[in-house]
C-alpha cells in the first residue's frame, strides 16, 4: 500500500535529509550522553545507534565506531571526536537503513 511504501522507503529518506538539516551531531551527542557527563561511553553509543534504527550494528562494529572516533584508549568519545566521526557513521547507516527498508518492498535493491 502507499502507506507501507511511505513508512518503509520515503520516511527513512526524509529522515536522512532531516538529520542533515535539523539534528546536528552536537544535538545527537547531547541526546546520546544519557548520564550528562559530556562523554559518550560505548553503552550510550550502542543505545543511541539502536534508537536511530541501526539494529544491524553488532557490538564489535559499535566498538569500532567508538575506537575510530578516539575512544579506544579511554573508553568514551568526546564532543570534538563525535563531531568528526558522526557524519560518516550517520551517512553510511542512514543510507543502509533506507536501502534495507526499500529492499523489503522490492525497491532500492
GROMACS .gro file of N, CA, C and O in nm:
model
  436
    1UNK      N    1   0.083  -0.118   0.000
    1UNK     CA    2   0.000   0.000   0.000
    1UNK      C    3   0.088   0.125   0.000
    1UNK      O    4   0.207   0.117   0.032
    2UNK      N    5   0.030   0.237  -0.030
    2UNK     CA    6   0.102   0.364  -0.031
    2UNK      C    7   0.155   0.396   0.109
    2UNK      O    8   0.268   0.440   0.124
    3UNK      N    9   0.074   0.371   0.210
    3UNK     CA   10   0.119   0.399   0.347
    3UNK      C   11   0.240   0.314   0.382
    3UNK      O   12   0.333   0.361   0.448
    4UNK      N   13   0.241   0.190   0.338
    4UNK     CA   14   0.353   0.100   0.365
    4UNK      C   15   0.480   0.150   0.296
    4UNK      O   16   0.588   0.150   0.353
    5UNK      N   17   0.466   0.192   0.173
    5UNK     CA   18   0.580   0.246   0.098
    5UNK      C   19   0.633   0.371   0.167
    5UNK      O   20   0.753   0.388   0.183
    6UNK      N   21   0.543   0.456   0.210
    6UNK     CA   22   0.583   0.579   0.277
    6UNK      C   23   0.662   0.547   0.404
    6UNK      O   24   0.767   0.606   0.428
    7UNK      N   25   0.614   0.454   0.483
    7UNK     CA   26   0.680   0.421   0.609
    7UNK      C   27   0.814   0.351   0.589
    7UNK      O   28   0.907   0.372   0.664
    8UNK      N   29   0.825   0.268   0.490
    8UNK     CA   30   0.945   0.187   0.474
    8UNK      C   31   1.049   0.248   0.383
    8UNK      O   32   1.167   0.216   0.397
    9UNK      N   33   1.011   0.334   0.290
    9UNK     CA   34   1.107   0.388   0.195
    9UNK      C   35   1.121   0.539   0.208
    9UNK      O   36   1.230   0.590   0.230
   10UNK      N   37   1.012   0.608   0.197
   10UNK     CA   38   1.018   0.753   0.195
   10UNK      C   39   1.054   0.809   0.332
   10UNK      O   40   1.135   0.901   0.341
   11UNK      N   41   0.999   0.753   0.438
   11UNK     CA   42   1.028   0.804   0.572
   11UNK      C   43   1.177   0.799   0.604
   11UNK      O   44   1.232   0.899   0.652
   12UNK      N   45   1.249   0.688   0.578
   12UNK     CA   46   1.393   0.690   0.606
   12UNK      C   47   1.470   0.790   0.521
   12UNK      O   48   1.565   0.852   0.568
   13UNK      N   49   1.429   0.809   0.396
   13UNK     CA   50   1.496   0.909   0.312
   13UNK      C   51   1.470   1.049   0.366
   13UNK      O   52   1.560   1.133   0.369
   14UNK      N   53   1.348   1.073   0.411
   14UNK     CA   54   1.316   1.201   0.474
   14UNK      C   55   1.398   1.218   0.602
   14UNK      O   56   1.448   1.325   0.631
   15UNK      N   57   1.412   1.109   0.676
   15UNK     CA   58   1.490   1.112   0.798
   15UNK      C   59   1.634   1.151   0.769
   15UNK      O   60   1.694   1.231   0.841
   16UNK      N   61   1.690   1.098   0.662
   16UNK     CA   62   1.826   1.131   0.622
   16UNK      C   63   1.839   1.281   0.599
   16UNK      O   64   1.932   1.345   0.649
   17UNK      N   65   1.747   1.339   0.525
   17UNK     CA   66   1.751   1.482   0.499
   17UNK      C   67   1.730   1.562   0.627
   17UNK      O   68   1.793   1.667   0.648
   18UNK      N   69   1.642   1.514   0.712
   18UNK     CA   70   1.614   1.584   0.837
   18UNK      C   71   1.736   1.587   0.928
   18UNK      O   72   1.766   1.690   0.988
   19UNK      N   73   1.808   1.476   0.934
   19UNK     CA   74   1.929   1.473   1.016
   19UNK      C   75   2.029   1.576   0.969
   19UNK      O   76   2.093   1.644   1.049
   20UNK      N   77   2.044   1.588   0.839
   20UNK     CA   78   2.140   1.683   0.784
   20UNK      C   79   2.103   1.825   0.820
   20UNK      O   80   2.190   1.908   0.847
   21UNK      N   81   1.974   1.855   0.823
   21UNK     CA   82   1.930   1.992   0.845
   21UNK      C   83   1.903   2.026   0.991
   21UNK      O   84   1.938   2.133   1.037
   22UNK      N   85   1.838   1.936   1.063
   22UNK     CA   86   1.788   1.971   1.196
   22UNK      C   87   1.864   1.908   1.311
   22UNK      O   88   1.883   1.971   1.414
   23UNK      N   89   1.903   1.784   1.296
   23UNK     CA   90   1.968   1.713   1.406
   23UNK      C   91   2.118   1.711   1.384
   23UNK      O   92   2.172   1.617   1.328
   24UNK      N   93   2.181   1.816   1.427
   24UNK     CA   94   2.325   1.825   1.410
   24UNK      C   95   2.393   1.721   1.497
   24UNK      O   96   2.336   1.674   1.597
   25UNK      N   97   2.516   1.687   1.464
   25UNK     CA   98   2.588   1.593   1.551
   25UNK      C   99   2.596   1.639   1.696
   25UNK      O  100   2.593   1.558   1.787
   26UNK      N  101   2.601   1.768   1.720
   26UNK     CA  102   2.608   1.818   1.858
   26UNK      C  103   2.480   1.786   1.935
   26UNK      O  104   2.484   1.747   2.052
   27UNK      N  105   2.365   1.798   1.869
   27UNK     CA  106   2.238   1.766   1.933
   27UNK      C  107   2.229   1.616   1.959
   27UNK      O  108   2.185   1.571   2.064
   28UNK      N  109   2.274   1.536   1.861
   28UNK     CA  110   2.274   1.391   1.880
   28UNK      C  111   2.367   1.351   1.994
   28UNK      O  112   2.337   1.259   2.070
   29UNK      N  113   2.481   1.420   2.006
   29UNK     CA  114   2.574   1.391   2.114
   29UNK      C  115   2.506   1.412   2.249
   29UNK      O  116   2.512   1.326   2.336
   30UNK      N  117   2.442   1.526   2.263
   30UNK     CA  118   2.374   1.558   2.389
   30UNK      C  119   2.266   1.455   2.420
   30UNK      O  120   2.250   1.413   2.535
   31UNK      N  121   2.194   1.413   2.318
   31UNK     CA  122   2.089   1.314   2.337
   31UNK      C  123   2.147   1.178   2.376
   31UNK      O  124   2.090   1.106   2.459
   32UNK      N  125   2.260   1.141   2.317
   32UNK     CA  126   2.323   1.011   2.346
   32UNK      C  127   2.389   1.008   2.483
   32UNK      O  128   2.400   0.902   2.544
   33UNK      N  129   2.433   1.123   2.530
   33UNK     CA  130   2.503   1.132   2.659
   33UNK      C  131   2.401   1.126   2.773
   33UNK      O  132   2.367   1.226   2.835
   34UNK      N  133   2.353   1.005   2.798
   34UNK     CA  134   2.242   0.986   2.894
   34UNK      C  135   2.277   1.029   3.036
   34UNK      O  136   2.192   1.078   3.109
   35UNK      N  137   2.402   1.009   3.079
   35UNK     CA  138   2.436   1.045   3.217
   35UNK      C  139   2.484   1.189   3.230
   35UNK      O  140   2.514   1.234   3.340
   36UNK      N  141   2.493   1.262   3.118
   36UNK     CA  142   2.525   1.404   3.121
   36UNK      C  143   2.667   1.438   3.161
   36UNK      O  144   2.694   1.551   3.201
   37UNK      N  145   2.760   1.344   3.145
   37UNK     CA  146   2.898   1.371   3.186
   37UNK      C  147   2.984   1.431   3.074
   37UNK      O  148   3.104   1.448   3.091
   38UNK      N  149   2.923   1.463   2.959
   38UNK     CA  150   2.998   1.523   2.850
   38UNK      C  151   3.078   1.424   2.767
   38UNK      O  152   3.165   1.463   2.690
   39UNK      N  153   3.048   1.296   2.784
   39UNK     CA  154   3.117   1.191   2.711
   39UNK      C  155   3.013   1.087   2.668
   39UNK      O  156   2.912   1.070   2.734
   40UNK      N  157   3.043   1.019   2.557
   40UNK     CA  158   2.957   0.907   2.517
   40UNK      C  159   3.037   0.779   2.537
   40UNK      O  160   3.137   0.756   2.468
   41UNK      N  161   2.995   0.700   2.634
   41UNK     CA  162   3.055   0.570   2.655
   41UNK      C  163   2.999   0.472   2.552
   41UNK      O  164   2.898   0.499   2.488
   42UNK      N  165   3.066   0.359   2.535
   42UNK     CA  166   3.025   0.262   2.433
   42UNK      C  167   2.880   0.218   2.453
   42UNK      O  168   2.805   0.205   2.355
   43UNK      N  169   2.837   0.200   2.576
   43UNK     CA  170   2.700   0.158   2.603
   43UNK      C  171   2.601   0.265   2.557
   43UNK      O  172   2.495   0.233   2.503
   44UNK      N  173   2.634   0.392   2.581
   44UNK     CA  174   2.547   0.500   2.537
   44UNK      C  175   2.544   0.509   2.384
   44UNK      O  176   2.439   0.533   2.325
   45UNK      N  177   2.659   0.487   2.322
   45UNK     CA  178   2.667   0.488   2.176
   45UNK      C  179   2.581   0.377   2.118
   45UNK      O  180   2.504   0.399   2.024
   46UNK      N  181   2.590   0.259   2.177
   46UNK     CA  182   2.510   0.146   2.129
   46UNK      C  183   2.361   0.177   2.139
   46UNK      O  184   2.286   0.156   2.044
   47UNK      N  185   2.318   0.230   2.251
   47UNK     CA  186   2.177   0.263   2.269
   47UNK      C  187   2.133   0.368   2.169
   47UNK      O  188   2.026   0.357   2.107
   48UNK      N  189   2.214   0.471   2.148
   48UNK     CA  190   2.178   0.579   2.055
   48UNK      C  191   2.165   0.526   1.912
   48UNK      O  192   2.072   0.563   1.840
   49UNK      N  193   2.257   0.441   1.871
   49UNK     CA  194   2.253   0.387   1.735
   49UNK      C  195   2.132   0.295   1.715
   49UNK      O  196   2.071   0.294   1.608
   50UNK      N  197   2.097   0.220   1.816
   50UNK     CA  198   1.978   0.134   1.807
   50UNK      C  199   1.851   0.218   1.799
   50UNK      O  200   1.759   0.185   1.724
   51UNK      N  201   1.845   0.327   1.877
   51UNK     CA  202   1.729   0.416   1.873
   51UNK      C  203   1.713   0.477   1.734
   51UNK      O  204   1.602   0.494   1.685
   52UNK      N  205   1.824   0.505   1.668
   52UNK     CA  206   1.820   0.559   1.531
   52UNK      C  207   1.775   0.455   1.429
   52UNK      O  208   1.750   0.488   1.314
   53UNK      N  209   1.765   0.329   1.472
   53UNK     CA  210   1.718   0.224   1.382
   53UNK      C  211   1.829   0.139   1.323
   53UNK      O  212   1.804   0.053   1.239
   54UNK      N  213   1.951   0.158   1.368
   54UNK     CA  214   2.065   0.084   1.314
   54UNK      C  215   2.081  -0.048   1.389
   54UNK      O  216   2.185  -0.078   1.447
   55UNK      N  217   1.978  -0.128   1.386
   55UNK     CA  218   1.973  -0.252   1.465
   55UNK      C  219   2.068  -0.360   1.415
   55UNK      O  220   2.096  -0.455   1.486
   56UNK      N  221   2.122  -0.348   1.295
   56UNK     CA  222   2.215  -0.446   1.240
   56UNK      C  223   2.356  -0.430   1.297
   56UNK      O  224   2.436  -0.521   1.283
   57UNK      N  225   2.384  -0.317   1.360
   57UNK     CA  226   2.519  -0.297   1.414
   57UNK      C  227   2.541  -0.388   1.534
   57UNK      O  228   2.465  -0.387   1.631
   58UNK      N  229   2.646  -0.467   1.525
   58UNK     CA  230   2.682  -0.558   1.633
   58UNK      C  231   2.778  -0.489   1.730
   58UNK      O  232   2.834  -0.383   1.699
   59UNK      N  233   2.797  -0.549   1.844
   59UNK     CA  234   2.882  -0.492   1.948
   59UNK      C  235   3.022  -0.458   1.895
   59UNK      O  236   3.076  -0.351   1.924
   60UNK      N  237   3.078  -0.547   1.816
   60UNK     CA  238   3.212  -0.526   1.761
   60UNK      C  239   3.215  -0.403   1.668
   60UNK      O  240   3.311  -0.325   1.671
   61UNK      N  241   3.111  -0.385   1.588
   61UNK     CA  242   3.104  -0.271   1.498
   61UNK      C  243   3.089  -0.140   1.576
   61UNK      O  244   3.151  -0.039   1.542
   62UNK      N  245   3.008  -0.143   1.680
   62UNK     CA  246   2.988  -0.024   1.763
   62UNK      C  247   3.118   0.012   1.834
   62UNK      O  248   3.155   0.129   1.842
   63UNK      N  249   3.188  -0.090   1.882
   63UNK     CA  250   3.317  -0.065   1.944
   63UNK      C  251   3.413  -0.004   1.843
   63UNK      O  252   3.491   0.086   1.875
   64UNK      N  253   3.408  -0.051   1.718
   64UNK     CA  254   3.492   0.005   1.612
   64UNK      C  255   3.462   0.152   1.585
   64UNK      O  256   3.554   0.231   1.563
   65UNK      N  257   3.335   0.188   1.588
   65UNK     CA  258   3.296   0.329   1.570
   65UNK      C  259   3.356   0.412   1.683
   65UNK      O  260   3.414   0.518   1.660
   66UNK      N  261   3.342   0.363   1.805
   66UNK     CA  262   3.398   0.433   1.921
   66UNK      C  263   3.550   0.444   1.908
   66UNK      O  264   3.607   0.551   1.932
   67UNK      N  265   3.614   0.337   1.871
   67UNK     CA  266   3.760   0.336   1.858
   67UNK      C  267   3.806   0.437   1.752
   67UNK      O  268   3.901   0.513   1.775
   68UNK      N  269   3.740   0.436   1.636
   68UNK     CA  270   3.777   0.529   1.528
   68UNK      C  271   3.760   0.674   1.570
   68UNK      O  272   3.836   0.761   1.529
   69UNK      N  273   3.659   0.698   1.652
   69UNK     CA  274   3.632   0.835   1.696
   69UNK      C  275   3.733   0.882   1.801
   69UNK      O  276   3.741   1.002   1.828
   70UNK      N  277   3.808   0.791   1.860
   70UNK     CA  278   3.906   0.830   1.960
   70UNK      C  279   3.885   0.768   2.095
   70UNK      O  280   3.958   0.796   2.190
   71UNK      N  281   3.787   0.682   2.108
   71UNK     CA  282   3.755   0.624   2.238
   71UNK      C  283   3.830   0.497   2.272
   71UNK      O  284   3.808   0.440   2.378
   72UNK      N  285   3.920   0.453   2.184
   72UNK     CA  286   3.985   0.324   2.205
   72UNK      C  287   4.060   0.316   2.338
   72UNK      O  288   4.043   0.223   2.415
   73UNK      N  289   4.141   0.414   2.366
   73UNK     CA  290   4.225   0.409   2.487
   73UNK      C  291   4.147   0.445   2.613
   73UNK      O  292   4.173   0.389   2.718
   74UNK      N  293   4.051   0.535   2.600
   74UNK     CA  294   3.985   0.586   2.721
   74UNK      C  295   3.845   0.533   2.745
   74UNK      O  296   3.791   0.550   2.852
   75UNK      N  297   3.782   0.472   2.644
   75UNK     CA  298   3.651   0.411   2.663
   75UNK      C  299   3.533   0.504   2.645
   75UNK      O  300   3.420   0.468   2.676
   76UNK      N  301   3.557   0.623   2.594
   76UNK     CA  302   3.448   0.717   2.569
   76UNK      C  303   3.487   0.810   2.455
   76UNK      O  304   3.604   0.819   2.417
   77UNK      N  305   3.386   0.879   2.401
   77UNK     CA  306   3.406   0.974   2.293
   77UNK      C  307   3.373   1.113   2.346
   77UNK      O  308   3.270   1.133   2.410
   78UNK      N  309   3.457   1.210   2.313
   78UNK     CA  310   3.429   1.349   2.348
   78UNK      C  311   3.345   1.414   2.238
   78UNK      O  312   3.331   1.358   2.129
   79UNK      N  313   3.293   1.532   2.266
   79UNK     CA  314   3.213   1.603   2.167
   79UNK      C  315   3.294   1.630   2.040
   79UNK      O  316   3.245   1.609   1.929
   80UNK      N  317   3.417   1.675   2.055
   80UNK     CA  318   3.500   1.703   1.937
   80UNK      C  319   3.522   1.578   1.853
   80UNK      O  320   3.516   1.584   1.730
   81UNK      N  321   3.547   1.466   1.918
   81UNK     CA  322   3.566   1.339   1.847
   81UNK      C  323   3.437   1.298   1.775
   81UNK      O  324   3.439   1.252   1.661
   82UNK      N  325   3.326   1.314   1.844
   82UNK     CA  326   3.195   1.280   1.787
   82UNK      C  327   3.165   1.366   1.665
   82UNK      O  328   3.115   1.318   1.564
   83UNK      N  329   3.198   1.494   1.673
   83UNK     CA  330   3.169   1.586   1.563
   83UNK      C  331   3.244   1.544   1.436
   83UNK      O  332   3.196   1.568   1.325
   84UNK      N  333   3.357   1.481   1.453
   84UNK     CA  334   3.433   1.433   1.338
   84UNK      C  335   3.381   1.299   1.284
   84UNK      O  336   3.373   1.278   1.164
   85UNK      N  337   3.346   1.208   1.373
   85UNK     CA  338   3.305   1.072   1.333
   85UNK      C  339   3.158   1.062   1.295
   85UNK      O  340   3.122   0.987   1.204
   86UNK      N  341   3.072   1.135   1.362
   86UNK     CA  342   2.927   1.119   1.344
   86UNK      C  343   2.879   1.135   1.200
   86UNK      O  344   2.800   1.052   1.154
   87UNK      N  345   2.922   1.236   1.126
   87UNK     CA  346   2.870   1.248   0.989
   87UNK      C  347   2.895   1.124   0.903
   87UNK      O  348   2.807   1.080   0.830
   88UNK      N  349   3.013   1.063   0.915
   88UNK     CA  350   3.044   0.942   0.837
   88UNK      C  351   2.955   0.826   0.882
   88UNK      O  352   2.898   0.755   0.800
   89UNK      N  353   2.947   0.807   1.012
   89UNK     CA  354   2.868   0.696   1.066
   89UNK      C  355   2.720   0.712   1.031
   89UNK      O  356   2.654   0.617   0.990
   90UNK      N  357   2.668   0.832   1.048
   90UNK     CA  358   2.527   0.857   1.019
   90UNK      C  359   2.497   0.839   0.871
   90UNK      O  360   2.398   0.774   0.835
   91UNK      N  361   2.581   0.894   0.785
   91UNK     CA  362   2.556   0.883   0.641
   91UNK      C  363   2.553   0.736   0.598
   91UNK      O  364   2.459   0.692   0.532
   92UNK      N  365   2.654   0.661   0.638
   92UNK     CA  366   2.663   0.521   0.600
   92UNK      C  367   2.540   0.443   0.646
   92UNK      O  368   2.480   0.367   0.569
   93UNK      N  369   2.502   0.462   0.770
   93UNK     CA  370   2.395   0.381   0.828
   93UNK      C  371   2.256   0.430   0.793
   93UNK      O  372   2.163   0.349   0.784
   94UNK      N  373   2.237   0.558   0.769
   94UNK     CA  374   2.107   0.606   0.724
   94UNK      C  375   2.079   0.560   0.581
   94UNK      O  376   1.966   0.524   0.548
   95UNK      N  377   2.182   0.558   0.497
   95UNK     CA  378   2.164   0.505   0.361
   95UNK      C  379   2.131   0.357   0.368
   95UNK      O  380   2.041   0.309   0.299
   96UNK      N  381   2.201   0.284   0.455
   96UNK     CA  382   2.172   0.140   0.470
   96UNK      C  383   2.030   0.118   0.520
   96UNK      O  384   1.960   0.028   0.473
   97UNK      N  385   1.986   0.201   0.614
   97UNK     CA  386   1.850   0.191   0.666
   97UNK      C  387   1.749   0.210   0.554
   97UNK      O  388   1.653   0.133   0.541
   98UNK      N  389   1.770   0.311   0.471
   98UNK     CA  390   1.679   0.335   0.359
   98UNK      C  391   1.681   0.219   0.260
   98UNK      O  392   1.577   0.176   0.212
   99UNK      N  393   1.799   0.168   0.231
   99UNK     CA  394   1.810   0.055   0.138
   99UNK      C  395   1.744  -0.070   0.195
   99UNK      O  396   1.675  -0.143   0.124
  100UNK      N  397   1.767  -0.096   0.322
  100UNK     CA  398   1.706  -0.214   0.385
  100UNK      C  399   1.554  -0.205   0.382
  100UNK      O  400   1.486  -0.301   0.349
  101UNK      N  401   1.502  -0.090   0.417
  101UNK     CA  402   1.356  -0.074   0.417
  101UNK      C  403   1.301  -0.078   0.276
  101UNK      O  404   1.196  -0.135   0.253
  102UNK      N  405   1.371  -0.019   0.182
  102UNK     CA  406   1.328  -0.024   0.043
  102UNK      C  407   1.338  -0.165  -0.012
  102UNK      O  408   1.254  -0.211  -0.089
  103UNK      N  409   1.441  -0.238   0.028
  103UNK     CA  410   1.459  -0.375  -0.015
  103UNK      C  411   1.346  -0.465   0.031
  103UNK      O  412   1.307  -0.558  -0.040
  104UNK      N  413   1.293  -0.437   0.149
  104UNK     CA  414   1.179  -0.516   0.199
  104UNK      C  415   1.060  -0.506   0.107
  104UNK      O  416   0.977  -0.597   0.099
  105UNK      N  417   1.050  -0.395   0.036
  105UNK     CA  418   0.936  -0.372  -0.054
  105UNK      C  419   0.973  -0.398  -0.201
  105UNK      O  420   0.891  -0.380  -0.289
  106UNK      N  421   1.098  -0.434  -0.225
  106UNK     CA  422   1.141  -0.460  -0.362
  106UNK      C  423   1.196  -0.337  -0.432
  106UNK      O  424   1.220  -0.337  -0.551
  107UNK      N  425   1.219  -0.229  -0.356
  107UNK     CA  426   1.278  -0.108  -0.412
  107UNK      C  427   1.422  -0.097  -0.366
  107UNK      O  428   1.463  -0.156  -0.267
  108UNK      N  429   1.500  -0.014  -0.433
  108UNK     CA  430   1.636   0.020  -0.393
  108UNK      C  431   1.724  -0.102  -0.375
  108UNK      O  432   1.812  -0.103  -0.289
  109UNK      N  433   1.704  -0.206  -0.450
  109UNK     CA  434   1.788  -0.325  -0.436
  109UNK      C  435   1.891  -0.333  -0.545
  109UNK      O  436   1.884  -0.272  -0.645
   0.00000   0.00000   0.00000
